[in-house]
mmCIF file of C-alpha atoms in Angstrom:
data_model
loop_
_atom_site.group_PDB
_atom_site.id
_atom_site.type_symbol
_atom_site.label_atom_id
_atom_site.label_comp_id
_atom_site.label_asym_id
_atom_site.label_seq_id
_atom_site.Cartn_x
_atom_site.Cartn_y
_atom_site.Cartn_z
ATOM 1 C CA UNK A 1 0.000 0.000 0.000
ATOM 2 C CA UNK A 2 1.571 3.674 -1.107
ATOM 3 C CA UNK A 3 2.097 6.403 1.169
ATOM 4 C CA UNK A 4 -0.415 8.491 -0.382
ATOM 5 C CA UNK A 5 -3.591 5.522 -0.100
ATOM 6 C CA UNK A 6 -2.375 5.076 3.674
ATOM 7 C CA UNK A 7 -2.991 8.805 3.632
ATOM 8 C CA UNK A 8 -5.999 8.867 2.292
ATOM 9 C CA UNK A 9 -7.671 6.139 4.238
ATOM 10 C CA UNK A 10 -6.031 8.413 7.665
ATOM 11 C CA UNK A 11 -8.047 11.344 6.312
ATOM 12 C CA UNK A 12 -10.846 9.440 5.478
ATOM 13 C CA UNK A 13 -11.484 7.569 8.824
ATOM 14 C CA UNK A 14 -10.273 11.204 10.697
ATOM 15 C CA UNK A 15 -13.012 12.835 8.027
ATOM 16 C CA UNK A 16 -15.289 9.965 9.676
ATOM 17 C CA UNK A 17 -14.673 10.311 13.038
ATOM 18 C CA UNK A 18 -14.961 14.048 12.905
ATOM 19 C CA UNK A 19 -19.436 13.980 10.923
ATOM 20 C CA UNK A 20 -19.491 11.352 13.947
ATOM 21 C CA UNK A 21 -18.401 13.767 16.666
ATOM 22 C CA UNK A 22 -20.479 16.332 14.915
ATOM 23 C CA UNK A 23 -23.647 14.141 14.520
ATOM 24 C CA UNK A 24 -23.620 13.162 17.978
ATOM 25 C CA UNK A 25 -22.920 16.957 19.194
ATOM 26 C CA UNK A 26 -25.804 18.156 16.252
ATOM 27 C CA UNK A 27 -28.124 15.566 18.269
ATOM 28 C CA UNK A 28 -27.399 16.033 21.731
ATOM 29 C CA UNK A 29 -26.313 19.446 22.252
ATOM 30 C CA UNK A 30 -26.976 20.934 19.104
ATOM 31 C CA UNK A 31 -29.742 22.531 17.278
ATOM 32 C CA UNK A 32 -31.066 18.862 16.487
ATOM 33 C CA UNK A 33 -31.217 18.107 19.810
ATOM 34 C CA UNK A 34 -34.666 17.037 21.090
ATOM 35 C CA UNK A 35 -37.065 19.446 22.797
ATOM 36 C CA UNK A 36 -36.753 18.553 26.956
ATOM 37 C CA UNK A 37 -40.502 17.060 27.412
ATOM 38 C CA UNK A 38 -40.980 18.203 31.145
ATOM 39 C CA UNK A 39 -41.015 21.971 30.810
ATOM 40 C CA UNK A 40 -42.356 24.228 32.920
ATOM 41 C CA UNK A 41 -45.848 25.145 31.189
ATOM 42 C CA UNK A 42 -45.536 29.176 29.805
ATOM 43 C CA UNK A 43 -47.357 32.028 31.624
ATOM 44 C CA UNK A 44 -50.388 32.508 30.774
ATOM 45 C CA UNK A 45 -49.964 35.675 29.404
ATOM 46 C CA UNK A 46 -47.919 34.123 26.688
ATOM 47 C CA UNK A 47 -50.217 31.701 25.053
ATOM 48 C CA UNK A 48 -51.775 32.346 22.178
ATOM 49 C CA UNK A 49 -54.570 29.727 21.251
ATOM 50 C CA UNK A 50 -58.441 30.065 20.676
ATOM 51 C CA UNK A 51 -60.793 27.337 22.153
ATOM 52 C CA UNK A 52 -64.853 27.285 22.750
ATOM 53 C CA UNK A 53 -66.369 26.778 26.049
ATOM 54 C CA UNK A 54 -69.006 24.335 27.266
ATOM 55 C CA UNK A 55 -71.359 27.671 26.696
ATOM 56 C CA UNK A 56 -70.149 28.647 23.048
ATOM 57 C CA UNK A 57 -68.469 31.702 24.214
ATOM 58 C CA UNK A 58 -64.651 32.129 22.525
ATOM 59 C CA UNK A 59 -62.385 31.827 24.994
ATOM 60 C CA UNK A 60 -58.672 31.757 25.418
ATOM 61 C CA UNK A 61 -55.459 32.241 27.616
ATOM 62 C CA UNK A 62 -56.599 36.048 28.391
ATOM 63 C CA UNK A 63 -59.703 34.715 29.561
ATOM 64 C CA UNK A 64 -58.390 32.954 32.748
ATOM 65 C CA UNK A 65 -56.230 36.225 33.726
ATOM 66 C CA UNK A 66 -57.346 38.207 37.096
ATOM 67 C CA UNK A 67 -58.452 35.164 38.856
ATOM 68 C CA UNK A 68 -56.307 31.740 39.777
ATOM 69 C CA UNK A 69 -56.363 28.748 37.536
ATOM 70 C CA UNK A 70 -56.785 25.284 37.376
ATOM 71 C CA UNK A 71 -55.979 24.005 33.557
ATOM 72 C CA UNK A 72 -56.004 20.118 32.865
ATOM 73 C CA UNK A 73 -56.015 18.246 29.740
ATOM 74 C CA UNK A 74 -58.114 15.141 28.400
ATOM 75 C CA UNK A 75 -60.907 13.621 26.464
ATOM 76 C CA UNK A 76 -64.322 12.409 27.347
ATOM 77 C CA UNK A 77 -64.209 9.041 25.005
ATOM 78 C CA UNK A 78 -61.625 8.318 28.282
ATOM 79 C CA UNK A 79 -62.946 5.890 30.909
ATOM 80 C CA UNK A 80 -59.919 5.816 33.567
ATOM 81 C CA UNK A 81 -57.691 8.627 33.590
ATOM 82 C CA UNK A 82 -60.019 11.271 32.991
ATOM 83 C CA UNK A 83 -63.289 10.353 35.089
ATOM 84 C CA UNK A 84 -60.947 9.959 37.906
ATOM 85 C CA UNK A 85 -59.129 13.460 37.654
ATOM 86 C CA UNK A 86 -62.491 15.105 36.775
ATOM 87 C CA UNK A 87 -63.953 13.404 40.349
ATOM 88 C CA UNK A 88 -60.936 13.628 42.115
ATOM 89 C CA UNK A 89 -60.867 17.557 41.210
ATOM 90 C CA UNK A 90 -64.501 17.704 42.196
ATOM 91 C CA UNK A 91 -63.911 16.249 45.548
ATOM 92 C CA UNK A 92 -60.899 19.003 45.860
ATOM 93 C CA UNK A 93 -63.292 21.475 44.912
ATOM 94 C CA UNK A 94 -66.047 20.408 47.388
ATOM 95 C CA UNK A 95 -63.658 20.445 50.120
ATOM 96 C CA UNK A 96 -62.345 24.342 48.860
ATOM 97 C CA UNK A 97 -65.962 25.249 48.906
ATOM 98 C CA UNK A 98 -66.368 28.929 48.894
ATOM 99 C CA UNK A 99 -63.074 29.415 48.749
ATOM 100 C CA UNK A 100 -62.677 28.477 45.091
ATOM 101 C CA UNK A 101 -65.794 30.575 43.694
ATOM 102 C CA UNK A 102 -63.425 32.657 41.413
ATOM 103 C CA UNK A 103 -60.779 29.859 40.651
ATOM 104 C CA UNK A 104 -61.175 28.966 36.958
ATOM 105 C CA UNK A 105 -61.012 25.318 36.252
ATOM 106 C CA UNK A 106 -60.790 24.187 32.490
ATOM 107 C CA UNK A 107 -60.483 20.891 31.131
ATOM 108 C CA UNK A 108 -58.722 20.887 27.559
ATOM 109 C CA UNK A 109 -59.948 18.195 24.741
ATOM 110 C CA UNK A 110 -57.096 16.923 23.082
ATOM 111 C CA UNK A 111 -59.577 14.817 21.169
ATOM 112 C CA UNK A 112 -61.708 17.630 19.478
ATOM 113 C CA UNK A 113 -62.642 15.476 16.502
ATOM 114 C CA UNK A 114 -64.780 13.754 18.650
ATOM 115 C CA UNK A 115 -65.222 16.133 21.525
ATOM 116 C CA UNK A 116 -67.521 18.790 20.023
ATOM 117 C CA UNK A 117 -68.683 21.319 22.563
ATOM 118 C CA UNK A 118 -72.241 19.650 23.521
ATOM 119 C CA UNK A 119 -70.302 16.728 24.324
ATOM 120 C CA UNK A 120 -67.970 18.533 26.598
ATOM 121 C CA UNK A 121 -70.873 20.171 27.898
ATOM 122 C CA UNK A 122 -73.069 17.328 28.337
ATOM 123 C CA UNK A 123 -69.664 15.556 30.024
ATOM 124 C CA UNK A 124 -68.243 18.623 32.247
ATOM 125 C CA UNK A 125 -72.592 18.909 33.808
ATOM 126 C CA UNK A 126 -71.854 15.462 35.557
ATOM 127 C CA UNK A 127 -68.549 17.242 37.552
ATOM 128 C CA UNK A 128 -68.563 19.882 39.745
ATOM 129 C CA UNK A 129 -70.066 22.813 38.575
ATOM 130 C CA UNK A 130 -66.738 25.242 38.562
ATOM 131 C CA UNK A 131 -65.407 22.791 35.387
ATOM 132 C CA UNK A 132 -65.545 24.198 31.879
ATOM 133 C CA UNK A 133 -65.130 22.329 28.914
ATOM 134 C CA UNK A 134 -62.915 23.989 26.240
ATOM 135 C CA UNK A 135 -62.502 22.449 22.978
ATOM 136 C CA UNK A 136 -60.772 24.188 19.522
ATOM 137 C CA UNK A 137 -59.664 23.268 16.495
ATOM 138 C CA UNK A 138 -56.743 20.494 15.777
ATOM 139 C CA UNK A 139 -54.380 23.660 15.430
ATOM 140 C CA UNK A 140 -55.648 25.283 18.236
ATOM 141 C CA UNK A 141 -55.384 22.397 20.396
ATOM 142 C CA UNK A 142 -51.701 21.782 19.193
ATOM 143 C CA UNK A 143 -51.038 26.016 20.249
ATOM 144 C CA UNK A 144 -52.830 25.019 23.650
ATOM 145 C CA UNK A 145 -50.787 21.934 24.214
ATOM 146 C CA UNK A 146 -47.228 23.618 23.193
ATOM 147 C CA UNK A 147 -47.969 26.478 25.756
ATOM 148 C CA UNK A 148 -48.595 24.067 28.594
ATOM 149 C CA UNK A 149 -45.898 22.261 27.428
ATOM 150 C CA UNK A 150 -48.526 19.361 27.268
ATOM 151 C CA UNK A 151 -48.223 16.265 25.020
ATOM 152 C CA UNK A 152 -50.812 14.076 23.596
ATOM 153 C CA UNK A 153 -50.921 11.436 20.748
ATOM 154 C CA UNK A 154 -53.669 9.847 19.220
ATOM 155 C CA UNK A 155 -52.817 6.042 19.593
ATOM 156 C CA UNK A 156 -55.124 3.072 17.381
ATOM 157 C CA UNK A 157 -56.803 0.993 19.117
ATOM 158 C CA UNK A 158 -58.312 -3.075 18.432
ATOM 159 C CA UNK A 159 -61.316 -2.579 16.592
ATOM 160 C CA UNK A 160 -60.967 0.472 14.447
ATOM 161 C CA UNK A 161 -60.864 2.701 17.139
ATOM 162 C CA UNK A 162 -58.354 4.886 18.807
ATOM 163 C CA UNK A 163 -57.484 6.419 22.634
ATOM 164 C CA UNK A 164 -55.394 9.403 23.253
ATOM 165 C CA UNK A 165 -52.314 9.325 25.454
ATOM 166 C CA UNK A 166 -51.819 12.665 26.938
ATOM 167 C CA UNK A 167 -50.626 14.694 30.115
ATOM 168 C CA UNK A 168 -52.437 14.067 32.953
ATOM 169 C CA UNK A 169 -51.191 16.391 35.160
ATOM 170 C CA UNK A 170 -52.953 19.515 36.723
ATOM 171 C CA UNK A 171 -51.687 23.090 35.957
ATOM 172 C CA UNK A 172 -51.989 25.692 38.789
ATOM 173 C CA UNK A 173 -51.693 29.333 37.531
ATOM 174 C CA UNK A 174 -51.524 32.581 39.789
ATOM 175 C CA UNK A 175 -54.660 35.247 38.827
ATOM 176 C CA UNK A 176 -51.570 37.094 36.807
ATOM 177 C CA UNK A 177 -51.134 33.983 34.995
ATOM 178 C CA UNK A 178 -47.686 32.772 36.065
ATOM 179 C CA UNK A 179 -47.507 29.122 36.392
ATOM 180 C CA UNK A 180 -47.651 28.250 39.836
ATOM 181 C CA UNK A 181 -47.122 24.168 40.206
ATOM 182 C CA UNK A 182 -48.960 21.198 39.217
ATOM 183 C CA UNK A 183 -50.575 18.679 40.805
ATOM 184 C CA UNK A 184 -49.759 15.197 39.558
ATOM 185 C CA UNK A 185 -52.514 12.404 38.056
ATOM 186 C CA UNK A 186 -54.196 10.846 41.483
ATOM 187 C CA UNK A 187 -51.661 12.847 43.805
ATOM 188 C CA UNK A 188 -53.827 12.489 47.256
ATOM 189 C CA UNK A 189 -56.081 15.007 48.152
ATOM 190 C CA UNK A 190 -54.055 15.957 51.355
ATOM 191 C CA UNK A 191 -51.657 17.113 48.834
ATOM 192 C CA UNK A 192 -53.624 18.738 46.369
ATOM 193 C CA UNK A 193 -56.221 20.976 48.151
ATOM 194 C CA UNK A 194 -53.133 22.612 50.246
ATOM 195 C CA UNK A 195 -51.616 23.561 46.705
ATOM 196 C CA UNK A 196 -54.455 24.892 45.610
ATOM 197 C CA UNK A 197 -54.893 26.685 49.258
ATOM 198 C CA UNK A 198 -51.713 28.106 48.509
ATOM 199 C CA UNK A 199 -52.141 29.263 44.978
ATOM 200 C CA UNK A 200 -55.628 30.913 46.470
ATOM 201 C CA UNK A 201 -53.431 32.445 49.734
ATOM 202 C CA UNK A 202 -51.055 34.028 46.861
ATOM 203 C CA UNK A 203 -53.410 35.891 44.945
ATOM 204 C CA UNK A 204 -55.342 37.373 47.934
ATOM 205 C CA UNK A 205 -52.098 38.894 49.334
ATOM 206 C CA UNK A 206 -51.579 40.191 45.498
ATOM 207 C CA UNK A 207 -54.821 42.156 45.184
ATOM 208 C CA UNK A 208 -54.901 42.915 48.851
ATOM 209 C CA UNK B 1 -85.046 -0.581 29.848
ATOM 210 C CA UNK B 2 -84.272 -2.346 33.241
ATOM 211 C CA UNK B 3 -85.886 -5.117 32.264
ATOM 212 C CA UNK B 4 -84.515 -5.546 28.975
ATOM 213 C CA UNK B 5 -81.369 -5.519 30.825
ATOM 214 C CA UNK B 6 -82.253 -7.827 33.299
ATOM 215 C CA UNK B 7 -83.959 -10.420 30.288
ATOM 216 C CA UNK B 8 -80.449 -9.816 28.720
ATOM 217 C CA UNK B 9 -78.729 -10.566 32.176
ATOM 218 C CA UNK B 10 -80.239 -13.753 32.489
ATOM 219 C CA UNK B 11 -80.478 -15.078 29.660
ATOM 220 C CA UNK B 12 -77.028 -14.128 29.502
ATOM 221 C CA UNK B 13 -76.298 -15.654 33.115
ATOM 222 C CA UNK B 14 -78.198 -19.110 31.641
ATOM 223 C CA UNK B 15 -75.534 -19.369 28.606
ATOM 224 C CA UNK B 16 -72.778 -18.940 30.750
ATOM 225 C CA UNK B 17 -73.894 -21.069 33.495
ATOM 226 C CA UNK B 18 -73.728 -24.358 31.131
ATOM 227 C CA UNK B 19 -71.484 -26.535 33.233
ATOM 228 C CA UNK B 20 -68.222 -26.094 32.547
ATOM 229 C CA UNK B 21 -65.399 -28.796 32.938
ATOM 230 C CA UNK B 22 -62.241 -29.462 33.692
ATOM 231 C CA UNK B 23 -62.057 -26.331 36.370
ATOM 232 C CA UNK B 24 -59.038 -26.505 38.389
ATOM 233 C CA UNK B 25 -58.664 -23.098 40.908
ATOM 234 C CA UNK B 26 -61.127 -20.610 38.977
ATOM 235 C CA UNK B 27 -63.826 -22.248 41.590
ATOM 236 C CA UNK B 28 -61.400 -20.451 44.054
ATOM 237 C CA UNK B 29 -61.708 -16.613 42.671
ATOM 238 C CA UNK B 30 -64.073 -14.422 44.901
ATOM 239 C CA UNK B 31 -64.739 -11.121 43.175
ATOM 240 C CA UNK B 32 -65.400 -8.183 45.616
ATOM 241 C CA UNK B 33 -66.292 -4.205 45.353
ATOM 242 C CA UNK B 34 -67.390 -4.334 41.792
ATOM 243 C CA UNK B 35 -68.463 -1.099 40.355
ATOM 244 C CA UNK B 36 -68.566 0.863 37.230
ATOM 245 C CA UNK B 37 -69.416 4.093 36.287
ATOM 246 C CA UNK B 38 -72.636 5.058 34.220
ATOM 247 C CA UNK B 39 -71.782 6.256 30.569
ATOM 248 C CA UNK B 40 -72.741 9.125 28.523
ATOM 249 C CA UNK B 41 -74.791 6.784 25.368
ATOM 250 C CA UNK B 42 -73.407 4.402 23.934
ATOM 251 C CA UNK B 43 -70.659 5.718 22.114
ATOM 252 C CA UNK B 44 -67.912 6.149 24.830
ATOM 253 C CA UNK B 45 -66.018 2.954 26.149
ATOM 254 C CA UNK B 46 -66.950 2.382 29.739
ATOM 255 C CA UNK B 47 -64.891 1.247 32.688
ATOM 256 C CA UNK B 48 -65.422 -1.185 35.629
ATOM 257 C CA UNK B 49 -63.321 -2.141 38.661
ATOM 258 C CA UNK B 50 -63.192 -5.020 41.250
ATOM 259 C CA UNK B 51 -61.049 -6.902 43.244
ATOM 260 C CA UNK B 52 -60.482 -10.294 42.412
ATOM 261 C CA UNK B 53 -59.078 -12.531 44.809
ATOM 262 C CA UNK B 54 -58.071 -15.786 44.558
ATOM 263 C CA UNK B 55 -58.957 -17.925 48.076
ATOM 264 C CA UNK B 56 -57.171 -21.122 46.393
ATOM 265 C CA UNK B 57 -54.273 -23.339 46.559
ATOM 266 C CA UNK B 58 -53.062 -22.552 43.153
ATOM 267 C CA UNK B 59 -52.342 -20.135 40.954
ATOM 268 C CA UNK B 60 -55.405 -19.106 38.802
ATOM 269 C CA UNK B 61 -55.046 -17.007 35.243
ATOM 270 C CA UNK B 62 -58.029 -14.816 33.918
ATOM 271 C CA UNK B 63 -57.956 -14.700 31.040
ATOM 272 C CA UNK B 64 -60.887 -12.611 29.320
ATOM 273 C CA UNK B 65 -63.739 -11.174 29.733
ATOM 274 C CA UNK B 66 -67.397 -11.197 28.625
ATOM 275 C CA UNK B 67 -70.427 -9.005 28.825
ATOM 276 C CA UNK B 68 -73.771 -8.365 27.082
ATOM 277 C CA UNK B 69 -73.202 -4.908 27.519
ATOM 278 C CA UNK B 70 -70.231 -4.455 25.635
ATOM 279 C CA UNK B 71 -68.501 -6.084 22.189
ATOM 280 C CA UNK B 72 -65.216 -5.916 22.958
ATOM 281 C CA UNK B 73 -64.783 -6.114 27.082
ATOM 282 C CA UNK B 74 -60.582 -6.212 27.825
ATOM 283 C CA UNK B 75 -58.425 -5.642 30.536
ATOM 284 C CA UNK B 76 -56.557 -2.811 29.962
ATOM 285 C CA UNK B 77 -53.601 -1.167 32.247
ATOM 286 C CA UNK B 78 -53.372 2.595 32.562
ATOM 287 C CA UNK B 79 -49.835 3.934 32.996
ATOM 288 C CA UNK B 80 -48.274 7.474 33.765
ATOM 289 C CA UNK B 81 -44.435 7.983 33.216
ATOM 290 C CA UNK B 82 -42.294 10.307 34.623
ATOM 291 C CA UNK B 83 -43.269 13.420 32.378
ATOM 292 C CA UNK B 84 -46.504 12.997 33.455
ATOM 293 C CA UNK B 85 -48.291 11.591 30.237
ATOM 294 C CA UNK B 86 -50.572 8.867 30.660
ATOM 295 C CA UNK B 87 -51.132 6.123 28.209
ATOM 296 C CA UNK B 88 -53.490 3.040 28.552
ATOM 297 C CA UNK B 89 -53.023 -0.562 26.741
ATOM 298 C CA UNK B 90 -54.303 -4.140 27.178
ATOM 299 C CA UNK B 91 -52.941 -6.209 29.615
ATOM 300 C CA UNK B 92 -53.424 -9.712 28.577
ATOM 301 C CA UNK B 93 -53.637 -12.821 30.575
ATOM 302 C CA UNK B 94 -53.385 -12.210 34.452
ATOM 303 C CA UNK B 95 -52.042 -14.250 36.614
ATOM 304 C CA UNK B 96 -53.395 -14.632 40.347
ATOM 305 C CA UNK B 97 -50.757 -16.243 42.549
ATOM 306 C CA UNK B 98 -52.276 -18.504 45.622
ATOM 307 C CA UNK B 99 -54.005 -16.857 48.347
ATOM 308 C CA UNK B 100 -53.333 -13.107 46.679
ATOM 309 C CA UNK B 101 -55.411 -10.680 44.770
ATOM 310 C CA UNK B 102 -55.535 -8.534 42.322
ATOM 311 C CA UNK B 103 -57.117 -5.150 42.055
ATOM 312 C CA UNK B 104 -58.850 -3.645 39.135
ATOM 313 C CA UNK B 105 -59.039 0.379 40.474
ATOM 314 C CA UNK B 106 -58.828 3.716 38.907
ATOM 315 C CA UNK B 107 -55.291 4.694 37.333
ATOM 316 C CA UNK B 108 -54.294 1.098 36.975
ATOM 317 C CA UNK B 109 -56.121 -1.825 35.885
ATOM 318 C CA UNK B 110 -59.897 -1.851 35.026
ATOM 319 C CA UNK B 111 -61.826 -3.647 32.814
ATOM 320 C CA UNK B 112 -62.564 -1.350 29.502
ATOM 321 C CA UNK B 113 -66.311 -1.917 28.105
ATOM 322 C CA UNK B 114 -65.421 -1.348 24.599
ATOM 323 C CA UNK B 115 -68.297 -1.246 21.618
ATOM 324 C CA UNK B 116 -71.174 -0.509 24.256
ATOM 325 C CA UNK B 117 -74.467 -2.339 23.178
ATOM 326 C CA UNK B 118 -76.795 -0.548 26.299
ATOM 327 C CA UNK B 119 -75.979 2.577 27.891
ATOM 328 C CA UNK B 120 -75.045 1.838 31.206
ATOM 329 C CA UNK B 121 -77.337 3.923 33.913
ATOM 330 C CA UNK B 122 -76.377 4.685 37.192
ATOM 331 C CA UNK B 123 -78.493 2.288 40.009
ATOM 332 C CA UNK B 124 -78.119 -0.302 37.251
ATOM 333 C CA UNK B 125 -76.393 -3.767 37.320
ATOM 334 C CA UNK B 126 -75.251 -5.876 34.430
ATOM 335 C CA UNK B 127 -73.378 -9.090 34.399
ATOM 336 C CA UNK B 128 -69.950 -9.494 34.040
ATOM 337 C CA UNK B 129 -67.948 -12.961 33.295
ATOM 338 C CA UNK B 130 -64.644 -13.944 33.991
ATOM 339 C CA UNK B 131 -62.993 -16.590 31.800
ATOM 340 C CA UNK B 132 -60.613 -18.318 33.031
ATOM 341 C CA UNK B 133 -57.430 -20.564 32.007
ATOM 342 C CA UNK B 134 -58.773 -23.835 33.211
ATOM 343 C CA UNK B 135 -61.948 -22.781 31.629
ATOM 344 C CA UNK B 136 -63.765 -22.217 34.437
ATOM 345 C CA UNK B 137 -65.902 -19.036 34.445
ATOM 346 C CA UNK B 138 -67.598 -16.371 37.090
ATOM 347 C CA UNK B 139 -69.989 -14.002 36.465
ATOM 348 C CA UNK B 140 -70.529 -11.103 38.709
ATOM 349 C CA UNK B 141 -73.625 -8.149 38.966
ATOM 350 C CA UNK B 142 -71.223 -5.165 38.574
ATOM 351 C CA UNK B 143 -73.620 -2.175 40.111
ATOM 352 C CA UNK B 144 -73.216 1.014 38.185
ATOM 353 C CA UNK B 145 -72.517 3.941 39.865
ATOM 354 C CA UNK B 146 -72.753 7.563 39.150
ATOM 355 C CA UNK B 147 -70.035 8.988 35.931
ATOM 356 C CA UNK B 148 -68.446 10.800 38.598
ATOM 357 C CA UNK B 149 -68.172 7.761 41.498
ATOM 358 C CA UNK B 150 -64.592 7.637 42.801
ATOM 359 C CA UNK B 151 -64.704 4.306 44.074
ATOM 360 C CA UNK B 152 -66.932 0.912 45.352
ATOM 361 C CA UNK B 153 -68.239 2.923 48.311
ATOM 362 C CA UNK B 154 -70.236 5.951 48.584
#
C-alpha cells in the first residue's frame, strides 16, 4: 500500500470520526437536539390559542387572567384517567368550597374530533359545577398543548378505534397567569387541596 | 329498559352457566367491590373495577372477559411515566398467585367496556364474566354507579 492511499484512508477515517463527533454533538447538544418534554408550562400571558367553552363563548389564555387557575387536559371518550381526575378535582373542589368561587377550572380536549362542545358540555354537567369544557380546532389544540408544554398522541386501538395518550397532570396558575405548580394524576387530596390553598393564599395577598 | 337488561342478564347468566369442565382453581376466585361508572350513550367505552381474589391453593389465570353490555370487554392497564403523560393498553392474561389478589381500580387496571351495546345507567347492574385458564368461568352483577363515582363505596 503507497504512502499516499495510507494517507488517504487516515483522512478518510479522521473525516469519519470528525461527521461522527459532529452528529452526535448536532443531536445532543446541538440545534437537532430534542425538545426537553418536562417543561415548565408558559405564563399565561404568553399563550396564544383560541378554544370554545361548554357555553359557546370564545375563549382563550386572556380569559383565565385576574383570577387563579386550574388548567387540565383530556378527552371524554376516556374511561380511567379522565373520570378519575375530573372526580378527584370535584372532591378538591367540594372540600375548597367557597373558597374556590373565582378559581377557573378548564379541562382541555385533546380529542376535538370527537369532543364537540355539547359533548364537553353534556360531560363537564356530571362534575362539579366550577369545570368548563374547552374544545378548539386540531391547530388550536396543538397552540394550547405547546404552551402548557402538554403532550398528547392519538394512539389506534383493536377494533378500528383509537385512545389518546396525553398529560395528565394539573396546571396551577396565579390570577396574573404565572404558572404556579402542578398537581400530579391521582396525587392524594391531602396534597392537592393545600396547593391549591396556597395558589388561592397568593393571589389574595396580590390584590390585597 | 331495566328489564330488557335484566332479560339480557339472564339469559345471559343461563348461557354462561352451562357446566363447565375441567375447572381446576377458577372455583377459588371471589370477586369483591365491583363497580362501574354510568356512561354518557353508547358511544364512549366504559370502565369497571373489582377486586379479584383468589382464596385457592393454586395459581389461577383470567384470562378474558365477557359481557352483554359491551362487544369488545378487555383488561386494559393505565400507565403514567415520569413526564406525566398517561397512556393506557391491554394487559393480557393475568395471573393470580395462591391466596393473593388482584385489584382492578382507577389509574391502573380496570376492565374497559369497549363497543357498548346498552348505555349503562347509574343504580343499574349488568353481568360481568370472567374466563378463566382452566376454563372455568364467574360471572358477577357489577352495580353502576354515578359517571363521577370515585370508588366501590359511597
Amino acid at each position: 500500500m503507497s504512502r499516499r492511499t495510507l494517507l488517504t484512508y487516515g483522512a478518510a477515517i479522521a473525516g469519519v470520526a470528525a461527521l461522527t463527533l459532529f452528529i452526535g454533538w448536532w443531536r445532543v447538544d446541538g440545534p437537532g437536539a430534542p425538545e426537553p418534554v418536562a417543561q415548565r408550562p408558559l405564563p399565561l400571558t404568553q399563550m396564544e390559542f383560541q378554544m370554545t367553552d361548554q357555553g359557546g363563548a370564545t375563549v382563550g389564555p386572556a380569559s383565565l387572567l385576574g383570577n387563579p387557575s386550574m388548567v387540565f387536559f383530556g378527552f371524554t371518550y376516556c374511561p380511567d384517567v379522565c373520570p378519575t381526575t375530573l372526580s378527584d378535582i370535584s372532591g378538591w373542589l367540594d372540600d375548597l368550597g367557597d373558597d374556590v368561587a373565582e378559581m377557573n377550572v378548564v379541562f382541555i380536549t385533546v380529542d376535538p374530533e370527537r369532543d364537540t362542545v355539547d359533548g364537553m358540555a353534556e360531560y363537564v354537567s356530571y362534575f362539579h359545577p366550577a369545570i368548563q369544557g374547552w374544545t378548539g380546532t386540531l391547530d388550536e389544540t396543538a397552540r394550547a398543548a405547546a404552551g402548557f408544554r402538554a403532550s398528547y398522541e392519538k394512539v389506534a386501538v383493536e377494533g378500528g378505534d383509537y385512545t389518546m395518550d396525553h398529560t395528565a397532570s394539573v396546571f396551577l396558575f396565579d390570577a396574573e397567569g404565572q404558572f404556579a405548580g402542578t398537581i400530579d394524576y391521582h396525587e392524594p387530596r391531602e396534597f392537592a387541596v393545600p396547593k391549591i390553598r396556597r395558589v388561592l393564599a397568593t393571589t389574595g395577598e396580590q390584590t390585597s | 329498559m331495566k328489564s330488557t337488561v335484566a332479560a339480557i342478564a339472564l339469559a345471559f347468566s343461563v348461557f354462561v352457566g352451562l357446566p363447565t369442565t375441567s375447572s381446576a382453581g377458577s372455583e377459588d376466585i371471589v370477586v369483591e367491590d365491583a363497580w362501574a361508572r354510568a356512561s354518557i350513550g353508547t358511544n364512549r367505552p366504559g370502565a369497571a373495577y373489582m377486586t379479584v381474589r383468589n382464596t385457592g391453593p393454586d395459581p389461577v389465570t383470567l384470562v378474558g372477559l365477557e359481557t352483554p353490555l359491551a362487544m369488545m370487554p378487555d383488561i386494559h392497564e393505565t400507565t403514567t411515566d415520569a413526564n406525566g403523560v398517561s397512556s393506557m393498553g391491554p394487559v393480557g392474561e393475568i395471573t393470580i398467585p395462591a391466596g393473593e389478589s388482584v385489584a382492578l381500580e382507577p389509574g391502573g387496571m380496570h376492565a374497559m367496556l369497549m363497543r357498548l351495546q346498552i348505555k349503562m345507567v347509574e343504580g343499574e347492574t349488568f353481568p360481568l364474566t370472567l374466563n378463566f385458564a382452566d376454563g372455568g368461568t364467574l360471572t358477577v352483577d357489577v352495580p353502576i354507579l354515578g359517571i363521577a363515582a370515585r370508588g366501590p363505596e359511597r
